[in-house]
mmCIF file of C-alpha atoms in Angstrom:
data_model
loop_
_atom_site.group_PDB
_atom_site.id
_atom_site.type_symbol
_atom_site.label_atom_id
_atom_site.label_comp_id
_atom_site.label_asym_id
_atom_site.label_seq_id
_atom_site.Cartn_x
_atom_site.Cartn_y
_atom_site.Cartn_z
ATOM 1 C CA MET A 1 71.193 -26.165 226.738
ATOM 2 C CA SER A 2 70.975 -29.947 226.610
ATOM 3 C CA THR A 3 72.926 -32.012 229.121
ATOM 4 C CA SER A 4 73.215 -35.776 229.213
ATOM 5 C CA MET A 5 71.783 -37.303 232.410
ATOM 6 C CA VAL A 6 71.484 -40.942 233.446
ATOM 7 C CA VAL A 7 68.850 -41.821 236.059
ATOM 8 C CA VAL A 8 69.288 -45.266 237.623
ATOM 9 C CA GLY A 9 65.986 -46.735 238.809
ATOM 10 C CA GLY A 10 62.692 -46.501 236.937
ATOM 11 C CA GLY A 11 60.393 -46.458 239.952
ATOM 12 C CA THR A 12 58.476 -43.548 241.447
ATOM 13 C CA MET A 13 61.465 -41.366 242.329
ATOM 14 C CA GLY A 14 63.514 -42.115 239.235
ATOM 15 C CA ARG A 15 60.536 -41.401 237.021
ATOM 16 C CA GLY A 16 59.843 -38.092 238.791
ATOM 17 C CA ILE A 17 63.470 -36.985 238.546
ATOM 18 C CA ALA A 18 63.460 -37.882 234.849
ATOM 19 C CA ILE A 19 60.346 -35.755 234.275
ATOM 20 C CA ALA A 20 61.954 -32.785 236.058
ATOM 21 C CA ALA A 21 65.095 -33.164 233.962
ATOM 22 C CA LEU A 22 63.246 -33.576 230.664
ATOM 23 C CA ALA A 23 61.170 -30.480 231.430
ATOM 24 C CA THR A 24 64.355 -28.422 231.685
ATOM 25 C CA GLY A 25 65.903 -29.725 228.468
ATOM 26 C CA PHE A 26 68.066 -32.620 229.628
ATOM 27 C CA GLU A 27 68.596 -35.653 227.448
ATOM 28 C CA VAL A 28 67.758 -38.436 229.910
ATOM 29 C CA THR A 29 68.609 -42.125 229.862
ATOM 30 C CA LEU A 30 66.503 -44.059 232.366
ATOM 31 C CA VAL A 31 68.120 -47.322 233.488
ATOM 32 C CA ASP A 32 66.435 -50.270 235.178
ATOM 33 C CA VAL A 33 67.043 -54.015 235.176
ATOM 34 C CA ALA A 34 63.352 -54.698 234.477
ATOM 35 C CA GLU A 35 61.907 -53.972 231.028
ATOM 36 C CA ASP A 36 58.348 -53.785 232.416
ATOM 37 C CA VAL A 37 59.421 -51.086 234.891
ATOM 38 C CA LEU A 38 60.915 -49.083 232.034
ATOM 39 C CA ASP A 39 57.760 -49.536 229.948
ATOM 40 C CA ARG A 40 55.588 -48.235 232.809
ATOM 41 C CA ALA A 41 57.936 -45.332 233.425
ATOM 42 C CA GLN A 42 57.937 -44.347 229.753
ATOM 43 C CA ALA A 43 54.131 -44.490 229.698
ATOM 44 C CA ARG A 44 53.881 -42.283 232.807
ATOM 45 C CA VAL A 45 56.333 -39.772 231.370
ATOM 46 C CA SER A 46 54.329 -39.621 228.127
ATOM 47 C CA GLU A 47 51.097 -39.156 230.096
ATOM 48 C CA HIS A 48 52.661 -36.302 232.078
ATOM 49 C CA PHE A 49 53.774 -34.378 229.004
ATOM 50 C CA ALA A 50 50.458 -35.058 227.268
ATOM 51 C CA ARG A 51 48.812 -33.205 230.165
ATOM 52 C CA HIS A 52 51.570 -30.591 230.391
ATOM 53 C CA PRO A 53 52.871 -30.058 226.830
ATOM 54 C CA GLN A 54 56.421 -28.755 226.570
ATOM 55 C CA PRO A 55 57.725 -28.454 222.997
ATOM 56 C CA ASP A 56 61.336 -27.863 224.082
ATOM 57 C CA ARG A 57 61.534 -30.792 226.487
ATOM 58 C CA GLY A 58 64.452 -33.186 226.359
ATOM 59 C CA VAL A 59 64.564 -36.660 224.868
ATOM 60 C CA LEU A 60 64.027 -39.809 226.961
ATOM 61 C CA HIS A 61 65.883 -43.060 226.316
ATOM 62 C CA THR A 62 65.508 -46.285 228.294
ATOM 63 C CA THR A 63 67.904 -49.186 228.747
ATOM 64 C CA THR A 64 68.677 -52.138 230.996
ATOM 65 C CA SER A 65 72.449 -51.581 230.616
ATOM 66 C CA LEU A 66 74.010 -49.167 233.089
ATOM 67 C CA ALA A 67 77.542 -49.675 231.791
ATOM 68 C CA GLY A 68 76.438 -48.918 228.249
ATOM 69 C CA SER A 69 74.800 -45.634 229.260
ATOM 70 C CA LEU A 70 77.752 -44.048 231.089
ATOM 71 C CA GLU A 71 80.057 -43.096 228.223
ATOM 72 C CA THR A 72 78.525 -39.674 227.507
ATOM 73 C CA ALA A 73 76.836 -39.015 230.867
ATOM 74 C CA GLU A 74 77.565 -35.647 232.464
ATOM 75 C CA VAL A 75 75.576 -36.540 235.577
ATOM 76 C CA VAL A 76 74.299 -39.850 236.969
ATOM 77 C CA ILE A 77 71.519 -39.865 239.572
ATOM 78 C CA GLU A 78 70.960 -43.126 241.454
ATOM 79 C CA ALA A 79 67.315 -43.486 242.530
ATOM 80 C CA VAL A 80 66.935 -47.161 243.452
ATOM 81 C CA PRO A 81 65.188 -48.342 246.672
ATOM 82 C CA GLU A 82 66.748 -47.635 250.080
ATOM 83 C CA ILE A 83 68.582 -50.955 250.286
ATOM 84 C CA LEU A 84 72.284 -50.513 251.035
ATOM 85 C CA PRO A 85 73.661 -53.550 249.138
ATOM 86 C CA LEU A 86 71.734 -52.447 246.038
ATOM 87 C CA LYS A 87 73.004 -48.863 246.194
ATOM 88 C CA THR A 88 76.527 -50.090 246.922
ATOM 89 C CA GLN A 89 76.399 -52.321 243.853
ATOM 90 C CA ILE A 90 75.311 -49.369 241.701
ATOM 91 C CA PHE A 91 78.137 -47.149 242.947
ATOM 92 C CA GLN A 92 80.684 -49.894 242.390
ATOM 93 C CA GLN A 93 79.565 -49.901 238.747
ATOM 94 C CA LEU A 94 79.819 -46.106 238.594
ATOM 95 C CA ARG A 95 83.594 -46.353 238.881
ATOM 96 C CA GLY A 96 83.395 -46.798 235.108
ATOM 97 C CA ALA A 97 81.875 -43.343 234.534
ATOM 98 C CA PRO A 98 84.023 -40.724 232.759
ATOM 99 C CA PRO A 99 86.236 -38.656 235.126
ATOM 100 C CA GLY A 100 84.127 -35.503 234.827
ATOM 101 C CA THR A 101 80.765 -37.153 235.518
ATOM 102 C CA LEU A 102 78.934 -35.979 238.650
ATOM 103 C CA LEU A 103 77.774 -39.022 240.648
ATOM 104 C CA VAL A 104 74.613 -38.417 242.675
ATOM 105 C CA SER A 105 72.548 -40.494 245.094
ATOM 106 C CA ASN A 106 68.915 -39.675 245.813
ATOM 107 C CA THR A 107 69.147 -41.489 249.161
ATOM 108 C CA SER A 108 67.039 -40.097 251.991
ATOM 109 C CA THR A 109 68.876 -41.850 254.841
ATOM 110 C CA MET A 110 72.092 -43.566 253.764
ATOM 111 C CA SER A 111 75.681 -42.416 254.111
ATOM 112 C CA ILE A 112 77.030 -40.554 251.085
ATOM 113 C CA SER A 113 80.525 -41.163 252.436
ATOM 114 C CA ALA A 114 79.934 -44.941 252.413
ATOM 115 C CA LEU A 115 78.624 -44.804 248.840
ATOM 116 C CA ALA A 116 81.711 -42.814 247.833
ATOM 117 C CA GLU A 117 83.896 -45.581 249.297
ATOM 118 C CA ALA A 118 82.026 -48.106 247.140
ATOM 119 C CA CYS A 119 82.986 -45.902 244.197
ATOM 120 C CA GLY A 120 86.688 -45.961 245.083
ATOM 121 C CA GLY A 121 86.570 -42.995 247.459
ATOM 122 C CA SER A 122 85.536 -40.633 244.691
ATOM 123 C CA SER A 123 85.275 -36.931 245.528
ATOM 124 C CA ARG A 124 82.575 -36.461 242.868
ATOM 125 C CA VAL A 125 79.946 -38.431 244.848
ATOM 126 C CA VAL A 126 77.274 -36.192 246.386
ATOM 127 C CA GLY A 127 73.733 -36.603 247.664
ATOM 128 C CA MET A 128 70.665 -34.937 246.158
ATOM 129 C CA HIS A 129 67.600 -35.959 248.136
ATOM 130 C CA PHE A 130 64.498 -35.202 246.053
ATOM 131 C CA PHE A 131 60.959 -35.415 247.414
ATOM 132 C CA ASN A 132 57.926 -37.249 246.055
ATOM 133 C CA PRO A 133 56.637 -36.309 243.513
ATOM 134 C CA ALA A 134 60.105 -35.255 242.416
ATOM 135 C CA HIS A 135 58.945 -33.207 239.434
ATOM 136 C CA ARG A 136 56.678 -31.058 241.632
ATOM 137 C CA MET A 137 58.235 -30.775 245.093
ATOM 138 C CA PRO A 138 60.612 -27.788 245.262
ATOM 139 C CA LEU A 139 63.136 -28.884 247.902
ATOM 140 C CA VAL A 140 66.369 -30.788 247.287
ATOM 141 C CA GLU A 141 68.818 -31.622 250.078
ATOM 142 C CA VAL A 142 72.380 -31.503 248.743
ATOM 143 C CA VAL A 143 74.310 -33.879 251.000
ATOM 144 C CA VAL A 144 78.052 -33.365 251.413
ATOM 145 C CA GLY A 145 80.030 -36.462 252.401
ATOM 146 C CA THR A 146 83.494 -36.536 253.932
ATOM 147 C CA ARG A 147 85.077 -36.962 250.487
ATOM 148 C CA THR A 148 82.716 -34.719 248.489
ATOM 149 C CA SER A 149 84.680 -31.955 246.771
ATOM 150 C CA ASP A 150 83.599 -28.327 246.760
ATOM 151 C CA ASP A 151 83.237 -28.632 242.988
ATOM 152 C CA ALA A 152 80.831 -31.584 243.296
ATOM 153 C CA ARG A 153 78.816 -29.728 245.931
ATOM 154 C CA ASP A 154 78.603 -26.590 243.788
ATOM 155 C CA ARG A 155 77.649 -28.586 240.686
ATOM 156 C CA ALA A 156 74.880 -30.338 242.625
ATOM 157 C CA VAL A 157 73.514 -27.014 243.874
ATOM 158 C CA ALA A 158 73.600 -25.604 240.326
ATOM 159 C CA LEU A 159 71.896 -28.745 239.001
ATOM 160 C CA ALA A 160 69.117 -28.419 241.572
ATOM 161 C CA VAL A 161 68.557 -24.796 240.572
ATOM 162 C CA ARG A 162 68.461 -25.693 236.868
ATOM 163 C CA LEU A 163 65.826 -28.334 237.675
ATOM 164 C CA GLY A 164 63.716 -25.588 239.256
ATOM 165 C CA LYS A 165 64.441 -26.691 242.821
ATOM 166 C CA ASP A 166 65.349 -24.788 245.974
ATOM 167 C CA PRO A 167 68.411 -26.541 247.447
ATOM 168 C CA ILE A 168 69.766 -26.669 250.978
ATOM 169 C CA VAL A 169 73.245 -27.996 251.802
ATOM 170 C CA VAL A 170 73.497 -30.494 254.661
ATOM 171 C CA ARG A 171 76.138 -32.675 256.315
ATOM 172 C CA ASP A 172 76.219 -36.422 255.826
ATOM 173 C CA LEU A 173 74.642 -37.440 259.142
ATOM 174 C CA PRO A 174 71.850 -40.030 259.572
ATOM 175 C CA GLY A 175 68.633 -38.762 257.993
ATOM 176 C CA PHE A 176 70.142 -35.393 257.007
ATOM 177 C CA VAL A 177 67.505 -32.750 257.971
ATOM 178 C CA THR A 178 64.199 -33.865 256.527
ATOM 179 C CA SER A 179 64.252 -37.620 257.115
ATOM 180 C CA ARG A 180 65.607 -37.149 260.627
ATOM 181 C CA LEU A 181 62.590 -34.997 261.470
ATOM 182 C CA GLY A 182 59.955 -36.487 259.173
ATOM 183 C CA LEU A 183 60.537 -40.128 260.073
ATOM 184 C CA ILE A 184 60.168 -39.342 263.776
ATOM 185 C CA LEU A 185 56.817 -37.659 263.137
ATOM 186 C CA GLY A 186 55.530 -40.477 260.943
ATOM 187 C CA THR A 187 56.725 -43.182 263.317
ATOM 188 C CA GLU A 188 55.064 -41.552 266.320
ATOM 189 C CA ALA A 189 51.815 -41.306 264.340
ATOM 190 C CA MET A 190 52.021 -45.045 263.602
ATOM 191 C CA ARG A 191 52.618 -45.804 267.269
ATOM 192 C CA MET A 192 49.548 -43.746 268.116
ATOM 193 C CA VAL A 193 47.545 -45.994 265.785
ATOM 194 C CA GLU A 194 48.971 -49.039 267.594
ATOM 195 C CA GLU A 195 48.079 -47.539 270.979
ATOM 196 C CA GLN A 196 44.599 -46.541 269.722
ATOM 197 C CA VAL A 197 45.190 -42.924 270.736
ATOM 198 C CA ALA A 198 43.043 -41.960 267.726
ATOM 199 C CA ASN A 199 42.302 -43.350 264.287
ATOM 200 C CA ALA A 200 44.506 -42.559 261.291
ATOM 201 C CA ALA A 201 42.146 -39.945 259.856
ATOM 202 C CA ASP A 202 41.963 -37.998 263.114
ATOM 203 C CA ILE A 203 45.717 -38.136 263.685
ATOM 204 C CA ASP A 204 46.248 -36.698 260.210
ATOM 205 C CA LYS A 205 43.528 -34.094 260.758
ATOM 206 C CA ALA A 206 45.272 -32.973 263.956
ATOM 207 C CA LEU A 207 48.480 -32.217 262.042
ATOM 208 C CA ARG A 208 46.706 -30.577 259.103
ATOM 209 C CA LEU A 209 44.395 -28.335 261.109
ATOM 210 C CA GLY A 210 46.451 -27.897 264.273
ATOM 211 C CA TYR A 211 49.885 -27.332 262.749
ATOM 212 C CA GLY A 212 49.053 -26.326 259.188
ATOM 213 C CA HIS A 213 50.683 -29.348 257.553
ATOM 214 C CA PRO A 214 49.439 -29.797 253.964
ATOM 215 C CA MET A 215 49.194 -33.556 254.526
ATOM 216 C CA GLY A 216 49.063 -35.723 257.629
ATOM 217 C CA PRO A 217 51.975 -38.085 258.435
ATOM 218 C CA LEU A 218 49.992 -41.262 257.738
ATOM 219 C CA GLU A 219 48.614 -39.926 254.451
ATOM 220 C CA LEU A 220 52.182 -39.055 253.509
ATOM 221 C CA ALA A 221 53.456 -42.526 254.420
ATOM 222 C CA ASP A 222 50.752 -44.074 252.229
ATOM 223 C CA LEU A 223 51.711 -41.761 249.360
ATOM 224 C CA VAL A 224 55.447 -42.461 249.646
ATOM 225 C CA GLY A 225 54.805 -46.209 249.928
ATOM 226 C CA LEU A 226 54.888 -48.184 253.150
ATOM 227 C CA ASP A 227 57.581 -50.482 251.780
ATOM 228 C CA ALA A 228 59.763 -47.451 251.075
ATOM 229 C CA ARG A 229 59.028 -46.040 254.526
ATOM 230 C CA LEU A 230 59.971 -49.359 256.133
ATOM 231 C CA ASN A 231 63.270 -49.420 254.221
ATOM 232 C CA ASN A 232 63.962 -45.832 255.325
ATOM 233 C CA LEU A 233 63.326 -46.648 258.982
ATOM 234 C CA ARG A 234 65.462 -49.771 258.887
ATOM 235 C CA SER A 235 68.297 -47.760 257.359
ATOM 236 C CA MET A 236 67.972 -44.980 259.952
ATOM 237 C CA PHE A 237 67.753 -47.457 262.838
ATOM 238 C CA GLU A 238 70.857 -49.256 261.583
ATOM 239 C CA ARG A 239 72.850 -46.035 261.075
ATOM 240 C CA SER A 240 71.803 -44.198 264.238
ATOM 241 C CA GLY A 241 71.057 -46.985 266.719
ATOM 242 C CA ASP A 242 68.260 -44.745 268.003
ATOM 243 C CA ALA A 243 65.199 -46.734 269.139
ATOM 244 C CA ALA A 244 63.003 -43.840 268.003
ATOM 245 C CA TYR A 245 63.542 -45.105 264.435
ATOM 246 C CA GLU A 246 62.752 -48.759 265.121
ATOM 247 C CA PRO A 247 59.962 -49.710 262.680
ATOM 248 C CA PRO A 248 56.554 -49.968 264.416
ATOM 249 C CA ALA A 249 54.882 -53.382 264.299
ATOM 250 C CA VAL A 250 51.845 -51.954 262.493
ATOM 251 C CA LEU A 251 54.070 -50.844 259.603
ATOM 252 C CA VAL A 252 55.907 -54.171 259.416
ATOM 253 C CA ASP A 253 52.585 -56.044 259.428
ATOM 254 C CA LEU A 254 51.015 -53.881 256.704
ATOM 255 C CA VAL A 255 53.998 -54.358 254.396
ATOM 256 C CA ALA A 256 54.086 -58.111 255.060
ATOM 257 C CA ALA A 257 50.401 -58.278 254.074
ATOM 258 C CA GLY A 258 51.094 -56.448 250.797
ATOM 259 C CA HIS A 259 49.331 -53.262 251.935
ATOM 260 C CA LEU A 260 51.845 -50.714 250.671
ATOM 261 C CA GLY A 261 49.721 -47.569 250.692
ATOM 262 C CA LYS A 262 48.116 -45.720 247.826
ATOM 263 C CA LYS A 263 49.918 -47.677 245.092
ATOM 264 C CA SER A 264 48.477 -51.003 246.297
ATOM 265 C CA GLY A 265 45.025 -49.652 247.176
ATOM 266 C CA ARG A 266 45.390 -50.029 250.914
ATOM 267 C CA GLY A 267 47.680 -48.892 253.711
ATOM 268 C CA PHE A 268 46.651 -46.838 256.710
ATOM 269 C CA TYR A 269 43.685 -45.904 254.497
ATOM 270 C CA ASP A 270 41.542 -48.099 252.237
ATOM 271 C CA TYR A 271 41.706 -46.411 248.825
ATOM 272 C CA GLU A 272 39.681 -49.091 247.073
ATOM 273 C CA ALA A 273 36.733 -48.354 249.365
ATOM 274 C CA GLN A 274 37.064 -44.632 248.571
ATOM 275 C CA SER A 275 36.938 -45.133 244.784
#
């Protein structure tokens, strides 16, 4: 049961979504403007399936041309960074997709309705917020914008189920369910670091042992990437106007210094010292 999927963005989330799709038999075209990003993504995908062999997995293609990949796409999933002008530019290009193509954004904070406007007010634009790592985490938020049709919503739910996910359907309000809650928790933990309430390890331990969280909020921020977390907060602050989402100075300073979390070797934790 092969289906043609285009994933736009070869970073962490795009790569994870591609793995999930390949594992369930999709033919996937991964699109990115940078050849080196595509090379790294292809290597990571190969490493994953070397560790987890799957003879019936789908075929992966890579390209730097979005327009050239749309002709046969049955679904397009945008998974570029949380930067509104970038996502808007992608959805403007998606006007060229065939009429039956489902157009999906993996945004965790941005307005699906606004992205649909960038795509000419299309009723086939819907949100599917995956979680990192996208090929392992079971939840997907299906986000219904003001123009999203019932058909697009139902197709997104069915797609999530085919990918082995457990979907919930949410309205297109700032942060949906998970980012609205999760960003508050992470931001308060960062402010506690600023106020020297406790160190990062003890704050995380409090949430793991006291509330049963599998991972503390600062560990999670480091895993997601502090640059991504900063983009998320800026988007939420801009959309909601709520000061609770204003990025803490400690986060801004870490990102400015190039300390982006686990992927750079240092964030709220020093991973180089641990190795």
